[in-house]
PDB file of C-alpha atoms in Angstrom:
ATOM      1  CA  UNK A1249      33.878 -12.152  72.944  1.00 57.00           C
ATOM      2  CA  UNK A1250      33.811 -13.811  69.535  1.00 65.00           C
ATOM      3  CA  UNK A1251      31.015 -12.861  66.714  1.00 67.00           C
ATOM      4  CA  UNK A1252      29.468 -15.341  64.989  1.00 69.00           C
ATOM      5  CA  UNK A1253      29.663 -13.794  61.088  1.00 70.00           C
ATOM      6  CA  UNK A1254      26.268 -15.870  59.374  1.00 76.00           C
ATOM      7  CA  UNK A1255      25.525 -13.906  56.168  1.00 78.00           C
ATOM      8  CA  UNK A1256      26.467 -11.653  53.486  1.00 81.00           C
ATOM      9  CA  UNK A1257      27.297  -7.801  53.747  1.00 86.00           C
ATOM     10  CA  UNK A1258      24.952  -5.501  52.396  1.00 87.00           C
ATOM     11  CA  UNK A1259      28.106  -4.578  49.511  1.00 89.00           C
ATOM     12  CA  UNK A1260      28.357  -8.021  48.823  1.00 88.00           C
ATOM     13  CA  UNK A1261      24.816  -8.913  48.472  1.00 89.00           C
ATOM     14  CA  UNK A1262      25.223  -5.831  45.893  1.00 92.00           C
ATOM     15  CA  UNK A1263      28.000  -7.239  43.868  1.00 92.00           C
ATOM     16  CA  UNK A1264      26.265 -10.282  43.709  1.00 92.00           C
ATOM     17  CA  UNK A1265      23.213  -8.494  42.369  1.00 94.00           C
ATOM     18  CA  UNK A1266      24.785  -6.458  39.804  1.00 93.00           C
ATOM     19  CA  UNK A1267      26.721  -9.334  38.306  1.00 94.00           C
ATOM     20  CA  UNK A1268      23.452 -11.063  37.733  1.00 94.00           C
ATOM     21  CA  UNK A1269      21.990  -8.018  36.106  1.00 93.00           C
ATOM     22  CA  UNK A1270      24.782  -7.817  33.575  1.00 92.00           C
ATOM     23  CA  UNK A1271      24.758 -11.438  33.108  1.00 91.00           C
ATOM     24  CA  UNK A1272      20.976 -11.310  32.357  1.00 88.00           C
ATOM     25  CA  UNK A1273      21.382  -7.867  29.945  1.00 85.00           C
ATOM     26  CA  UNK A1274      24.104 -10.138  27.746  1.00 85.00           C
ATOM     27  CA  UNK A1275      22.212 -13.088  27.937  1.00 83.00           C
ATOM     28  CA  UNK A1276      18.691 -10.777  26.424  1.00 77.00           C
ATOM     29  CA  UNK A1277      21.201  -8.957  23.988  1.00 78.00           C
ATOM     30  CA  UNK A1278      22.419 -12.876  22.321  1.00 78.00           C
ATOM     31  CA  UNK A1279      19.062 -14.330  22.326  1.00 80.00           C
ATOM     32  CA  UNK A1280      17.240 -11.470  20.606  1.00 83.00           C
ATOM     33  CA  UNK A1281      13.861 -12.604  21.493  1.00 84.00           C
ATOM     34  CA  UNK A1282      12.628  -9.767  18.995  1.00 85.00           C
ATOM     35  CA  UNK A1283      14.368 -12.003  15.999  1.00 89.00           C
ATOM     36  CA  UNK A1284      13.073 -15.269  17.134  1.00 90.00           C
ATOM     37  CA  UNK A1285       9.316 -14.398  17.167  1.00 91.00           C
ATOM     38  CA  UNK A1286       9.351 -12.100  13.447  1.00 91.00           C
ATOM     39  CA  UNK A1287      11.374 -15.661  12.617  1.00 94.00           C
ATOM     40  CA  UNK A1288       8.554 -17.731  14.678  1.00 95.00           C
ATOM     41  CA  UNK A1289       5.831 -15.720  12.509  1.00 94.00           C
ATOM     42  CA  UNK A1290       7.275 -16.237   9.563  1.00 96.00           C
ATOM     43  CA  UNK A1291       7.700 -20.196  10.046  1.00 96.00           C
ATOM     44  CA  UNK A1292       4.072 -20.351  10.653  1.00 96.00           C
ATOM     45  CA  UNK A1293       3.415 -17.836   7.134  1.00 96.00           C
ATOM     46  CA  UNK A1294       5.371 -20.016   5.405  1.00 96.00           C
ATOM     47  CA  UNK A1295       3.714 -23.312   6.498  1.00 97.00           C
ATOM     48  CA  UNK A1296       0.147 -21.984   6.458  1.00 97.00           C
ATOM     49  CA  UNK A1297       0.602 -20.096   2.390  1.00 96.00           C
ATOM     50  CA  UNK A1298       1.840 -24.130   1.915  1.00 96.00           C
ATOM     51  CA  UNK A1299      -0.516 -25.879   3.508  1.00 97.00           C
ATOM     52  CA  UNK A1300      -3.500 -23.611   2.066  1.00 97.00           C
ATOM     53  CA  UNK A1301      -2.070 -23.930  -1.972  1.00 96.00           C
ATOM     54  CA  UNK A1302      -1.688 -27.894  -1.176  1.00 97.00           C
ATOM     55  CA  UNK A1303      -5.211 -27.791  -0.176  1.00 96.00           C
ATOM     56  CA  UNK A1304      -6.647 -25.960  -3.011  1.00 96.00           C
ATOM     57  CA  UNK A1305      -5.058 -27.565  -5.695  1.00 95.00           C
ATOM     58  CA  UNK A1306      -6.651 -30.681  -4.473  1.00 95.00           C
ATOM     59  CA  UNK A1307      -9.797 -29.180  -3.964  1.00 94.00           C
ATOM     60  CA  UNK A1308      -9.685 -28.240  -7.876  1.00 93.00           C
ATOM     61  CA  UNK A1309      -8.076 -31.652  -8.819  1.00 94.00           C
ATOM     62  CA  UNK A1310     -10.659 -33.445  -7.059  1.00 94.00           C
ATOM     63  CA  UNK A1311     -13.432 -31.066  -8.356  1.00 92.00           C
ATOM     64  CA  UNK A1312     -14.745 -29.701  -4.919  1.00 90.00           C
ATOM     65  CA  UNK A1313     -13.555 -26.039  -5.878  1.00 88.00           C
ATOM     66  CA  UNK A1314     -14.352 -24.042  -9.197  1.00 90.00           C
ATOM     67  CA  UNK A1315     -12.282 -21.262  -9.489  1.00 90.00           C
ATOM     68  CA  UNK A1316     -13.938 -17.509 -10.246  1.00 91.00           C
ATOM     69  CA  UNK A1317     -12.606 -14.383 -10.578  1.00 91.00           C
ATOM     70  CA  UNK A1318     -12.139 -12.623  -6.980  1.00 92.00           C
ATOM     71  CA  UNK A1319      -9.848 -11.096  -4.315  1.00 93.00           C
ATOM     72  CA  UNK A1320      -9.805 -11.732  -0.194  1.00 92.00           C
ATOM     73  CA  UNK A1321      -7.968 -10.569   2.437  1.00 92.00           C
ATOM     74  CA  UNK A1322      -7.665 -12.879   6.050  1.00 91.00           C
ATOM     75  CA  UNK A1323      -7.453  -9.026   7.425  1.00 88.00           C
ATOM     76  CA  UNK A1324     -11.235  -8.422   6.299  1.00 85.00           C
ATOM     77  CA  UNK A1325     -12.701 -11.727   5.319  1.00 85.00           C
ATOM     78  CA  UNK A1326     -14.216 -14.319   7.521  1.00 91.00           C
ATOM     79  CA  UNK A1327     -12.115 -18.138   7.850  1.00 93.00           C
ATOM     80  CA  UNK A1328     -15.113 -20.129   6.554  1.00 93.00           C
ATOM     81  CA  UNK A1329     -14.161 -22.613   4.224  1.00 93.00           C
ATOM     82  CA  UNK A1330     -17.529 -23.048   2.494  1.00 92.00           C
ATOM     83  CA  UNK A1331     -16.668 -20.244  -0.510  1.00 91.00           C
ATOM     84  CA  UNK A1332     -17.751 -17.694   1.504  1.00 92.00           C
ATOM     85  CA  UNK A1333     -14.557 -16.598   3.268  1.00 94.00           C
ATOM     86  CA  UNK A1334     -11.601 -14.580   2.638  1.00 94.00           C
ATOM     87  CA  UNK A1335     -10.819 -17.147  -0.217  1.00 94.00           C
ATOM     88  CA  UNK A1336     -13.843 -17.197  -2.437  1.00 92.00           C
ATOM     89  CA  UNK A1337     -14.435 -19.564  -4.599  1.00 92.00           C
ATOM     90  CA  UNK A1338     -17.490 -21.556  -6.137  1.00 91.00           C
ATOM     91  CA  UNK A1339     -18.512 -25.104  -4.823  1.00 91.00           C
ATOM     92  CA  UNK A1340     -20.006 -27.384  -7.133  1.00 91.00           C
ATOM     93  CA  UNK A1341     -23.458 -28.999  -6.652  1.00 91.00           C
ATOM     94  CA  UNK A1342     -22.987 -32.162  -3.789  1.00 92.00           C
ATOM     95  CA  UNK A1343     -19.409 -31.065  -3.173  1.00 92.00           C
ATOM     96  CA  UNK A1344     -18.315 -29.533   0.314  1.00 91.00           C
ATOM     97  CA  UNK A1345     -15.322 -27.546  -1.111  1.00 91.00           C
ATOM     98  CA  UNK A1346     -12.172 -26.782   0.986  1.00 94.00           C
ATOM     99  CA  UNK A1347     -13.829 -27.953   3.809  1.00 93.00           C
ATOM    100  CA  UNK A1348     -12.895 -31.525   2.603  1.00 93.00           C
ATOM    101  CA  UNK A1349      -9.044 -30.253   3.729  1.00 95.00           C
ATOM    102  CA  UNK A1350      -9.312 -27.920   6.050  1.00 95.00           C
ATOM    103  CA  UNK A1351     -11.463 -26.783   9.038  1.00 95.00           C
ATOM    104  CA  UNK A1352     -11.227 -22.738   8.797  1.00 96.00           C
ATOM    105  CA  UNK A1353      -8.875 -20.735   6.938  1.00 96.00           C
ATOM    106  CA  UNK A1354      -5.735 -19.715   8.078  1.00 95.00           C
ATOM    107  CA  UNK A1355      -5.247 -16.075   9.098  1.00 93.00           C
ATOM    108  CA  UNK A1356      -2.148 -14.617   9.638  1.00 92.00           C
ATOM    109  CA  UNK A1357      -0.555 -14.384  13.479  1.00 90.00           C
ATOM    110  CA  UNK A1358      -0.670 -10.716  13.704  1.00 84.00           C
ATOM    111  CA  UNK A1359      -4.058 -10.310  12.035  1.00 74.00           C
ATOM    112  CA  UNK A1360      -5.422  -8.896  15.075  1.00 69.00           C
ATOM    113  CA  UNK A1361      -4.918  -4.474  14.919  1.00 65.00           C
ATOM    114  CA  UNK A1362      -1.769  -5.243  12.055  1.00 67.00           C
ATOM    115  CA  UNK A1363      -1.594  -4.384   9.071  1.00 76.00           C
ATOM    116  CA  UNK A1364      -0.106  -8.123   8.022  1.00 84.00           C
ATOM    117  CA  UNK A1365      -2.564 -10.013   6.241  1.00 90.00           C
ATOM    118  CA  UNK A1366      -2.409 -12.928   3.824  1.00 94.00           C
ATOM    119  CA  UNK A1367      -4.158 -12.337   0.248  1.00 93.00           C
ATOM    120  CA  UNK A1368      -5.785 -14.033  -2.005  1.00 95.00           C
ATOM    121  CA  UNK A1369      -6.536 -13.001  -5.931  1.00 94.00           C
ATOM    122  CA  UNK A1370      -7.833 -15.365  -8.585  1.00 93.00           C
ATOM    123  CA  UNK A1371      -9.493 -15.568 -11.768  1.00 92.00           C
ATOM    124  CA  UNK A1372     -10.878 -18.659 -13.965  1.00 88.00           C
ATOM    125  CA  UNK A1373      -7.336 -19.846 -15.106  1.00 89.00           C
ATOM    126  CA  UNK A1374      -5.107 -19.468 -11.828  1.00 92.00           C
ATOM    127  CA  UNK A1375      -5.343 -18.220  -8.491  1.00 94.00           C
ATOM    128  CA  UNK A1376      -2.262 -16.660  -5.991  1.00 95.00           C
ATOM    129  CA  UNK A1377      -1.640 -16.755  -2.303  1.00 95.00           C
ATOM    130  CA  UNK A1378       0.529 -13.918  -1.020  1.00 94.00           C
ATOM    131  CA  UNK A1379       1.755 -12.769   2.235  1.00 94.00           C
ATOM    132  CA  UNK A1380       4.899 -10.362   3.686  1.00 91.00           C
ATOM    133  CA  UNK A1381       7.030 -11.961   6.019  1.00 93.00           C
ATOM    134  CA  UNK A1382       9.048  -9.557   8.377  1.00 91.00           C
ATOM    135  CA  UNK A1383      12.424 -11.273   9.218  1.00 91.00           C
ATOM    136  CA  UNK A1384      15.176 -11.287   7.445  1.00 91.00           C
ATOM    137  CA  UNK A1385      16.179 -14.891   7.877  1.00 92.00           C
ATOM    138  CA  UNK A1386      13.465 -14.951   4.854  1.00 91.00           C
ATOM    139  CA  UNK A1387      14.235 -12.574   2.857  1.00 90.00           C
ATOM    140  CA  UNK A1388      15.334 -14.694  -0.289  1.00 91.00           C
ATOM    141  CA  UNK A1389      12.029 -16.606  -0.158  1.00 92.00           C
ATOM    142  CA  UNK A1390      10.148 -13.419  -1.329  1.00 91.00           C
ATOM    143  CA  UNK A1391      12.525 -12.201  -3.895  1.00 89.00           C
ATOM    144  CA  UNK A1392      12.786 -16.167  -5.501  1.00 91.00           C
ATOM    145  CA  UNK A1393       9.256 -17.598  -5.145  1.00 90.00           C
ATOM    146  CA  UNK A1394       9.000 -17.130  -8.976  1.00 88.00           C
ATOM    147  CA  UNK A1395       5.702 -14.228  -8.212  1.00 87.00           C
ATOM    148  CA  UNK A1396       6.205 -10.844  -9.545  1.00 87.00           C
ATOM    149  CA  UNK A1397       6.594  -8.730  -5.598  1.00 88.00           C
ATOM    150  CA  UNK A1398      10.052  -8.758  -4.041  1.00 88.00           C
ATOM    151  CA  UNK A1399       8.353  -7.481  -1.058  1.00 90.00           C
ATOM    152  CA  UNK A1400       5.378 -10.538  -0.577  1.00 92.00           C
ATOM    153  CA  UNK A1401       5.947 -14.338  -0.469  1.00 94.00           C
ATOM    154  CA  UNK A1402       3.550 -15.769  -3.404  1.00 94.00           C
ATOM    155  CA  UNK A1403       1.951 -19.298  -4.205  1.00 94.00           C
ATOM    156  CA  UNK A1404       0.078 -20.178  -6.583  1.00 93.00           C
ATOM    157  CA  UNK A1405      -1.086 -21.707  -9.981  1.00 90.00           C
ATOM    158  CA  UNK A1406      -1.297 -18.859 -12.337  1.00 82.00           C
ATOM    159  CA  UNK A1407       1.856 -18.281 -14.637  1.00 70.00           C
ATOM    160  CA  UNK A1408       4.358 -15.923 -13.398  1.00 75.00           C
ATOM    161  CA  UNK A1409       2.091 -15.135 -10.176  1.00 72.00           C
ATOM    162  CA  UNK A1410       1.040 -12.015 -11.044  1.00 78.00           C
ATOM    163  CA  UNK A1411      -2.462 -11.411 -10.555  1.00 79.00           C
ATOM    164  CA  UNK A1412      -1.910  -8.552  -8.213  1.00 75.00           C
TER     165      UNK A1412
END
């Protein structure tokens, strides 16, 4: 009588399994999906401190945003861009202010129960953007920015970026 083998062995589907396991632990361990999103964050920090001191300096080149002394946080402040939000400002009669470059302000991606938060401080001769990025991949961006924190990434207008 001859049997018919069609399948694996119970050890062998085991081997099989546990190969795959390992293969999958090594593969997690390399990509370090940990690093990538702090790294993600941080790409998106960086573009939004840019895109938000591009956007007020034309607002006060084009006269749509008259700078007054104040201080915001995105943690605590609302995104309006009418003067009213985290970054306060004062908008001239028949002018719409930032809202001629932007639809809300941008808050940063853990704003939600962190304590991240990007900050805003001005006065009637300069203003600064700050925010803390958390990988290290940017480290050197905080320390050389030219702003007075090694620990916060600052933009800005006023000299030597220290307003905080």
């Amino acid at each position: 009588m001859q049997l018919n083998r069609k399948g694996f062995t119970l050890v062998e589907l085991l081997v099989v399994i546990a190969i795959v396991a390992v293969l999958a632990g090594v593969v997690l361990v390399a990509i370090n999906p940990a690093k990538i999103m702090s790294e993600s964050r941080d790409a998106a920090r960086l573009s939004d401190m840019d895109t938000l001191n591009k956007a007020i300096t034309l607002a006060i080149a084009d006269e749509e945003y008259t700078l007054v002394a104040a201080q915001g946080s995105s943690l605590t402040g609302t995104i309006a861009v009418d003067g009213t939000g985290w970054v306060s400002y004062t908008v001239p009669a028949n002018k719409i202010g930032l809202g001629k470059y932007l639809a809300v302000l941008p808050r940063d991606p853990e704003h939600i129960g962190g304590l991240l938060a990007y900050e805003y401080k001005a006065d009637a001769n300069g203003y600064v953007l700050r925010c803390q990025l958390q990988s290290l991949k940017y480290t050197s961006k905080m320390t050389t920015d030219g702003g007075e924190s090694a620990v916060h990434y600052e933009v800005g207008t006023d000299p030597g970026l220290d307003l905080f």
